[in-house]
mmCIF file of C-alpha atoms in Angstrom:
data_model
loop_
_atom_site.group_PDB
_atom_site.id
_atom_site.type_symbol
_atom_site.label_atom_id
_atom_site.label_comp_id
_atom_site.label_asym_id
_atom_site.label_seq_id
_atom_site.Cartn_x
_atom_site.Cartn_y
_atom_site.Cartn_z
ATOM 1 C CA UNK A 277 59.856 -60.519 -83.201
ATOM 2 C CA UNK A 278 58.545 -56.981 -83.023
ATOM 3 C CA UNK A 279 55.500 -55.753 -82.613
ATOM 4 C CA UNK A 280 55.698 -53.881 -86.351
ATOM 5 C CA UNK A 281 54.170 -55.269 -89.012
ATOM 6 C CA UNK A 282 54.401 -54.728 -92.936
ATOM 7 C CA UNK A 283 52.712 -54.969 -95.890
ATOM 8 C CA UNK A 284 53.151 -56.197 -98.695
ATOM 9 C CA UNK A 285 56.161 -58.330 -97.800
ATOM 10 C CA UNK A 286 56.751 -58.300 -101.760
ATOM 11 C CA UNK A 287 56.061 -55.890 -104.567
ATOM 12 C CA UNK A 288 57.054 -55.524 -108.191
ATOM 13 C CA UNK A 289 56.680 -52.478 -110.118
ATOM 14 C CA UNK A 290 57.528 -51.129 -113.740
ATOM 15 C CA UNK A 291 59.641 -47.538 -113.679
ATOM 16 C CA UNK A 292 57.192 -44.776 -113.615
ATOM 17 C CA UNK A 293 54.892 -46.397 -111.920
ATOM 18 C CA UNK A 294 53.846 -45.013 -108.221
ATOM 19 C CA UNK A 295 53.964 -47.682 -105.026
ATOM 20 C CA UNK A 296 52.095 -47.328 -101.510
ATOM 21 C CA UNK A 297 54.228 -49.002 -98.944
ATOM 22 C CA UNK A 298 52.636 -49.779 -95.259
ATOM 23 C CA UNK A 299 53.575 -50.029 -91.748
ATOM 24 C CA UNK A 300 51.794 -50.748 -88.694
ATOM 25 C CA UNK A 301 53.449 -49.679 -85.137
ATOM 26 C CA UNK A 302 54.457 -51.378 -82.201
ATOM 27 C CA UNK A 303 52.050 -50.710 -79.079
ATOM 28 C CA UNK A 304 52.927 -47.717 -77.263
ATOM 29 C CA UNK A 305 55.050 -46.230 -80.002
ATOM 30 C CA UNK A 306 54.115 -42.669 -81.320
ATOM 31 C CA UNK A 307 56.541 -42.220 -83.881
ATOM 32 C CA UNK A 308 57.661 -43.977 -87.220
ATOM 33 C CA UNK A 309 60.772 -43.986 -89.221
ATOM 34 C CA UNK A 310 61.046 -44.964 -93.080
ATOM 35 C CA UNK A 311 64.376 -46.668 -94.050
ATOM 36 C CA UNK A 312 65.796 -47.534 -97.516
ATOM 37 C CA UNK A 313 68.146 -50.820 -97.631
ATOM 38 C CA UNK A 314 69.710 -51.396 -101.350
ATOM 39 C CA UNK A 315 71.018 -54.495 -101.811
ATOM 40 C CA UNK A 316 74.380 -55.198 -100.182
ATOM 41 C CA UNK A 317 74.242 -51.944 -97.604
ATOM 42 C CA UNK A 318 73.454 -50.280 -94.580
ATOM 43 C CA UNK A 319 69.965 -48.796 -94.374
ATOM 44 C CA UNK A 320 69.810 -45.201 -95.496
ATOM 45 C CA UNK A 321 67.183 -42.914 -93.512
ATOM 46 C CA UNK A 322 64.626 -41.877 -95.873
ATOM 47 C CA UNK A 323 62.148 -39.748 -92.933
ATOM 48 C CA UNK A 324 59.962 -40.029 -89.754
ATOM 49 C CA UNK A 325 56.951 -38.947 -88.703
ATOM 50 C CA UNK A 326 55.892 -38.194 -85.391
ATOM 51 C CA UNK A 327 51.833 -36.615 -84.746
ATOM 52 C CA UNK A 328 51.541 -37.134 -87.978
ATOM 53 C CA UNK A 329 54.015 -34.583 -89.688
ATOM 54 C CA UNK A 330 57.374 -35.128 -90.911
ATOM 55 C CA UNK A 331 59.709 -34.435 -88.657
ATOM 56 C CA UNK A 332 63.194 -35.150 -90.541
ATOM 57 C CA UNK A 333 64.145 -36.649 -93.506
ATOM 58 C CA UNK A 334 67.570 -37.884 -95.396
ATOM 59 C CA UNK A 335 68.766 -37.515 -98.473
ATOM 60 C CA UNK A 336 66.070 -38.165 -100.552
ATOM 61 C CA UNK A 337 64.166 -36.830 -103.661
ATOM 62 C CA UNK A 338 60.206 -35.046 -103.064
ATOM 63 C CA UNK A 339 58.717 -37.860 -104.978
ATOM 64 C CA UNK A 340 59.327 -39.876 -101.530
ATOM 65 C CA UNK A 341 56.218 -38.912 -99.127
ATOM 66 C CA UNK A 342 54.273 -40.064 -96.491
ATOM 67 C CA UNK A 343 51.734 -40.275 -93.949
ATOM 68 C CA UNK A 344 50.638 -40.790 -90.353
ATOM 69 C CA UNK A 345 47.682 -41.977 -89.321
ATOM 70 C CA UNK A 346 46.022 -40.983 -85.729
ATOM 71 C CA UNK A 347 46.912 -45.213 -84.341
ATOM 72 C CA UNK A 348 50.320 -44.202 -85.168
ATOM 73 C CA UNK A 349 50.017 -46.314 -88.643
ATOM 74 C CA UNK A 350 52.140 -45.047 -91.696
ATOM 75 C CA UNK A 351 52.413 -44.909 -95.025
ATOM 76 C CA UNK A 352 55.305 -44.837 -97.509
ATOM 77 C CA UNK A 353 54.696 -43.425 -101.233
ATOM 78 C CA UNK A 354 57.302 -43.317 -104.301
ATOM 79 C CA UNK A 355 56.219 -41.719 -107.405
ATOM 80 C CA UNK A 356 57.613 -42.290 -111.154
ATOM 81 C CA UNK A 357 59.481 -44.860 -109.598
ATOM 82 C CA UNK A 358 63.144 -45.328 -110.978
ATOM 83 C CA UNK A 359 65.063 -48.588 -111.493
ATOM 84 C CA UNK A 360 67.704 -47.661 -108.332
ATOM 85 C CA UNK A 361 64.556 -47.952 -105.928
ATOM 86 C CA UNK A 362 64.740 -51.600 -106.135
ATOM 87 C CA UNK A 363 65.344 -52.488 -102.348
ATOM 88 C CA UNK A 364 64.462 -53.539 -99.212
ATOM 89 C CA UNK A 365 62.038 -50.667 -97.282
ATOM 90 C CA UNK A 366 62.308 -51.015 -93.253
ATOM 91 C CA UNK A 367 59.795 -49.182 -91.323
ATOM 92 C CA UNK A 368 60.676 -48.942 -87.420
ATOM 93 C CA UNK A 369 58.406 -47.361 -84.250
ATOM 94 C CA UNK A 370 60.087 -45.919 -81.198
ATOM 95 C CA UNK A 371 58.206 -43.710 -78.612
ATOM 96 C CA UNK A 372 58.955 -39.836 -78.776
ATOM 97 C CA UNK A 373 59.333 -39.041 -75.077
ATOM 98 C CA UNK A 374 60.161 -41.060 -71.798
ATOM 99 C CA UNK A 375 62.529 -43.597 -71.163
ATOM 100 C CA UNK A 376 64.357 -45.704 -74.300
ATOM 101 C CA UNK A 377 63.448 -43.150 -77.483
ATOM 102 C CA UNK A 378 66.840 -43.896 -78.506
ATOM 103 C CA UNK A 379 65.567 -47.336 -79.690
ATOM 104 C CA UNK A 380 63.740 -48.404 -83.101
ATOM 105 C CA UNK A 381 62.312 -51.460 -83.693
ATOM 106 C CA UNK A 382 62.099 -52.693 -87.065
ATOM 107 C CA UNK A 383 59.674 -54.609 -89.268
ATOM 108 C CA UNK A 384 60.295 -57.062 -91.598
ATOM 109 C CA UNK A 385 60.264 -55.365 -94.238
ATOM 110 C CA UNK A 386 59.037 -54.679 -98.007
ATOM 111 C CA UNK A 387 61.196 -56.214 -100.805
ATOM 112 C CA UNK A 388 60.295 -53.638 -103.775
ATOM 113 C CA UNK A 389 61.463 -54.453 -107.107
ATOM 114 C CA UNK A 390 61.303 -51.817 -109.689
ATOM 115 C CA UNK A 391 61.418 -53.560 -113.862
ATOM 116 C CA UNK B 1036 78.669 -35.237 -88.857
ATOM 117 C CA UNK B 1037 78.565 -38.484 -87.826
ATOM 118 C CA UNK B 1038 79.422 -41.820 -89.445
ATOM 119 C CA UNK B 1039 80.127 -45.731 -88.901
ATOM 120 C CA UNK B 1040 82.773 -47.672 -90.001
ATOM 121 C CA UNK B 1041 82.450 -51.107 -90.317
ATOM 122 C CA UNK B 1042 85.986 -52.515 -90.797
ATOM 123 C CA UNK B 1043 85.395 -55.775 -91.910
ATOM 124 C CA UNK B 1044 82.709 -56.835 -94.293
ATOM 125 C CA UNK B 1045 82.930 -60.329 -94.328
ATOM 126 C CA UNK B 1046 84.100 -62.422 -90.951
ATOM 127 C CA UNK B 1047 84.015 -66.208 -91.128
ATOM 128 C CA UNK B 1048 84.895 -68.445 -87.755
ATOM 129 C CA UNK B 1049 84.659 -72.194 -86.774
ATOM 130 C CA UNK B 1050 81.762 -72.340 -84.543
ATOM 131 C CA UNK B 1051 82.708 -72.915 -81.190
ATOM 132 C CA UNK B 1052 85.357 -69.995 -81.538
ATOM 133 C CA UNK B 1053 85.334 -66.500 -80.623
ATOM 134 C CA UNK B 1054 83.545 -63.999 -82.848
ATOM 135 C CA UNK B 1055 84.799 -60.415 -83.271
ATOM 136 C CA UNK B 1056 83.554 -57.523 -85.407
ATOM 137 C CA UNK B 1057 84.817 -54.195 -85.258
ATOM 138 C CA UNK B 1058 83.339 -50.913 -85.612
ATOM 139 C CA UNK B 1059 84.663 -47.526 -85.186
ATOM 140 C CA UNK B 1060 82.559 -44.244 -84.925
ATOM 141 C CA UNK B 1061 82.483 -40.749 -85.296
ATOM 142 C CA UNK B 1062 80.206 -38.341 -84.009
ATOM 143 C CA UNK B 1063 79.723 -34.489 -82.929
ATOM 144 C CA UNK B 1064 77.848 -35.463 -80.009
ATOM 145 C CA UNK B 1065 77.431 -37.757 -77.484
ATOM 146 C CA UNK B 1066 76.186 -40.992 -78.858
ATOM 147 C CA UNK B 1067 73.759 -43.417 -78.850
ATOM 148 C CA UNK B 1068 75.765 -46.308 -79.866
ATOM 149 C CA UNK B 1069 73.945 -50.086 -81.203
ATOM 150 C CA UNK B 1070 74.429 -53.396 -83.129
ATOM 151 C CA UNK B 1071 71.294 -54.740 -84.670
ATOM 152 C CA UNK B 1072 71.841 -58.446 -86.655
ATOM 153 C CA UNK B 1073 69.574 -59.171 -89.796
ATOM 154 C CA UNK B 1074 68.804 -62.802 -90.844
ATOM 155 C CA UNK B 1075 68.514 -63.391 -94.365
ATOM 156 C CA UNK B 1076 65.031 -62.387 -95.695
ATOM 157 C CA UNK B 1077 64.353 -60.468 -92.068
ATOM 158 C CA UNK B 1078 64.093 -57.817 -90.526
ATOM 159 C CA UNK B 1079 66.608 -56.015 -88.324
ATOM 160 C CA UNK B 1080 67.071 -57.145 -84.433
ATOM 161 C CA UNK B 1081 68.113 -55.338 -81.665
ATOM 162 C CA UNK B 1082 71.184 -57.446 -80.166
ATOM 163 C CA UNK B 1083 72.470 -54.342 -77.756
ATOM 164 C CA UNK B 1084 72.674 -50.407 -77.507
ATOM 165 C CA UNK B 1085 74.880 -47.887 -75.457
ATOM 166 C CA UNK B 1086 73.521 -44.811 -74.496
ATOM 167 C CA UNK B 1087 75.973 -43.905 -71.716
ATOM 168 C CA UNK B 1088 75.730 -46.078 -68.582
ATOM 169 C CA UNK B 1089 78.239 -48.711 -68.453
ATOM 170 C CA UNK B 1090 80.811 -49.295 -71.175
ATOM 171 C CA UNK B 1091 80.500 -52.911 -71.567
ATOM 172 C CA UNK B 1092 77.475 -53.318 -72.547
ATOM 173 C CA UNK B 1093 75.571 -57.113 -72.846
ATOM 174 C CA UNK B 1094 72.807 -57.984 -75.185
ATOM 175 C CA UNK B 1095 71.251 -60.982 -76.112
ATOM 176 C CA UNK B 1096 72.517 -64.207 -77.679
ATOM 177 C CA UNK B 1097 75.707 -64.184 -75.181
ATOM 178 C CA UNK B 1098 77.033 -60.881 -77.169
ATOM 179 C CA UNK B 1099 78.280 -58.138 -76.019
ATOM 180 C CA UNK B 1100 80.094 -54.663 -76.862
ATOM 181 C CA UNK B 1101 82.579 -52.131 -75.282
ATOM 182 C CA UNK B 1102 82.407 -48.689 -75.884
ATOM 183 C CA UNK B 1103 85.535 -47.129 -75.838
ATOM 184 C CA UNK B 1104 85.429 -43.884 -76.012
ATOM 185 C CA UNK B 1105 89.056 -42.837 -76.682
ATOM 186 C CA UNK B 1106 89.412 -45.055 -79.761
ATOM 187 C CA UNK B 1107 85.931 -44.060 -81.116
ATOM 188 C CA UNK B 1108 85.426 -47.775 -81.259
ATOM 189 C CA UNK B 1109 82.187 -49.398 -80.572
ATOM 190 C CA UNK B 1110 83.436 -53.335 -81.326
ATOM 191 C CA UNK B 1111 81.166 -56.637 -80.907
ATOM 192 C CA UNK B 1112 81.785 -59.724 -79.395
ATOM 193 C CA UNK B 1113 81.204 -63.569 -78.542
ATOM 194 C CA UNK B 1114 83.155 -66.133 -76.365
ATOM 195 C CA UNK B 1115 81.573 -68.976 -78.824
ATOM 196 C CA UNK B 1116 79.720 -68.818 -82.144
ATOM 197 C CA UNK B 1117 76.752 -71.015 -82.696
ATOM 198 C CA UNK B 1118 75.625 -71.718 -86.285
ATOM 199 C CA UNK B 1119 72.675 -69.650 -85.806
ATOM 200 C CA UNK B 1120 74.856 -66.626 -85.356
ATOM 201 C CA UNK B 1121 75.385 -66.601 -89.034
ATOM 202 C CA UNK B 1122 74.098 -62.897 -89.952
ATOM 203 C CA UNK B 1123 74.915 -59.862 -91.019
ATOM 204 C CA UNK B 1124 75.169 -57.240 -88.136
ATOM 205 C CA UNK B 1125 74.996 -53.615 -88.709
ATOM 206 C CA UNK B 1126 76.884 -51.250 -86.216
ATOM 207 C CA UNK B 1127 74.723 -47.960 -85.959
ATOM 208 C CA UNK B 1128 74.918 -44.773 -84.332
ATOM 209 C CA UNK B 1129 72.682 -41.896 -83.414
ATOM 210 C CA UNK B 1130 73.474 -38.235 -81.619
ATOM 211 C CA UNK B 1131 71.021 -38.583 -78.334
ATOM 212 C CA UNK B 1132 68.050 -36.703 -79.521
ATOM 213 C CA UNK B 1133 68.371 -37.061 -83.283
ATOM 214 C CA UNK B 1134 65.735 -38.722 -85.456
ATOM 215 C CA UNK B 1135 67.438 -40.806 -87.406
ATOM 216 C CA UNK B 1136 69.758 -44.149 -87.092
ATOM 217 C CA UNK B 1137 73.462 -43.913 -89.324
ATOM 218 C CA UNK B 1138 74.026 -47.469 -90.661
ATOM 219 C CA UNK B 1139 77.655 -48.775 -91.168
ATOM 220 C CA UNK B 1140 77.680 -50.811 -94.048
ATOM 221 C CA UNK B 1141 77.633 -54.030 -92.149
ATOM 222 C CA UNK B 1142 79.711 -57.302 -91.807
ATOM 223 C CA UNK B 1143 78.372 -60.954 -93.366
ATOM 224 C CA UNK B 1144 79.629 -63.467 -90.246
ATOM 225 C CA UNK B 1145 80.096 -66.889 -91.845
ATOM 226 C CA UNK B 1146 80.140 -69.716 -89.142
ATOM 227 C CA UNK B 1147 81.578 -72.920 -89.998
ATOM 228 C CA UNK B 1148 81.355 -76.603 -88.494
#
């Protein structure tokens, strides 16, 4: 087990709705990626914040967004969510400088299902 | 640009037998090379990473990976599979000093009694 935590672990949502997604970092780690895992396939890089500003991001739409908090904590927000968002959302820590920043560690994960 | 190839998406073995799954790269830059393994239900778990030392690399669980460098091929092994090996594992790569982590699309092990 990591040290990054989730939450919710579930969530179910109607389309258009908007969804707040949270992630809590491993000790030490200063920087937190957002991943996107549909059903049946790799995680997709959605973005990652480091001193709280995003500080790359994948291939996907504005109405993804989020936030970091001073601890390191983030957030992950979808607006006028769409049916195709149903999936798995993976937050993972690493720490920006020093030995090992090649490494994420993952939570467990929030099952969002969009109806 | 740099991608994963996971050439097998579903491997199944007798447990007690050797466990291979293959994965084949391609990047711009010198890699960061890893296999995480995902339980159903879980979360995503480091089992090993290459990032330019030695090119057999172990991790943990008794697997362990060579990077060859010449075939682009980044492939995972296991002198025995255990029933609890039953996973899917994701071969992933990242330039050194990029943000993100490129999935491949990941291989379902089966393990049989």
């Amino acid at each position: 087990e990591t040290g990054v935590t989730q939450s919710p672990t579930h969530l179910i949502k109607t389309r258009g709705q908007q969804v707040t997604l949270r992630c809590s970092s491993q000790s030490g780690h200063n920087t937190v990626s957002w991943y996107q895992q549909a059903l049946g396939q790799g995680p997709q890089f959605i973005f990652q914040y480091y001193r709280e500003e995003e500080n790359g991001r994948g291939n996907f739409p504005p109405r993804f967004s989020g936030l970091q908090f001073p601890n390191y904590s983030s957030e992950l927000n979808v607006n006028a969510l769409e049916l195709d968002d149903s999936a798995l959302y993976l937050c993972a820590s690493r720490i920006q400088t020093g030995e090992d920043t090649d490494t994420q560690y993952f939570g467990p994960g929030t099952r969002l299902t969009v109806l | 640009a740099q991608s994963v190839t996971q050439l097998d998406s579903h491997v199944s073995v007798s447990e007690g037998t050797p466990v291979l799954l293959r994965c084949n790269y391609s990047s711009s830059y010198s890699p960061s090379l890893f296999w995480y393994v995902q339980h159903p239900n879980k979360g995503l778990q480091l089992l090993l990473k290459y990032t330019s030392a030695a090119t057999l690399v172990k991790g943990i669980n008794g697997f362990e990976a060579e990077f060859k460098k010449s075939e682009t091929s980044f492939h995972l092994t296991k002198p025995s599979a255990h029933m609890s090996d039953a996973a899917e594992y994701f071969c992933v790569v990242t330039p050194r000093g990029y943000n993100k982590l490129i999935f491949g699309a990941g291989t379902r092990l089966a393990v049989h009694p």
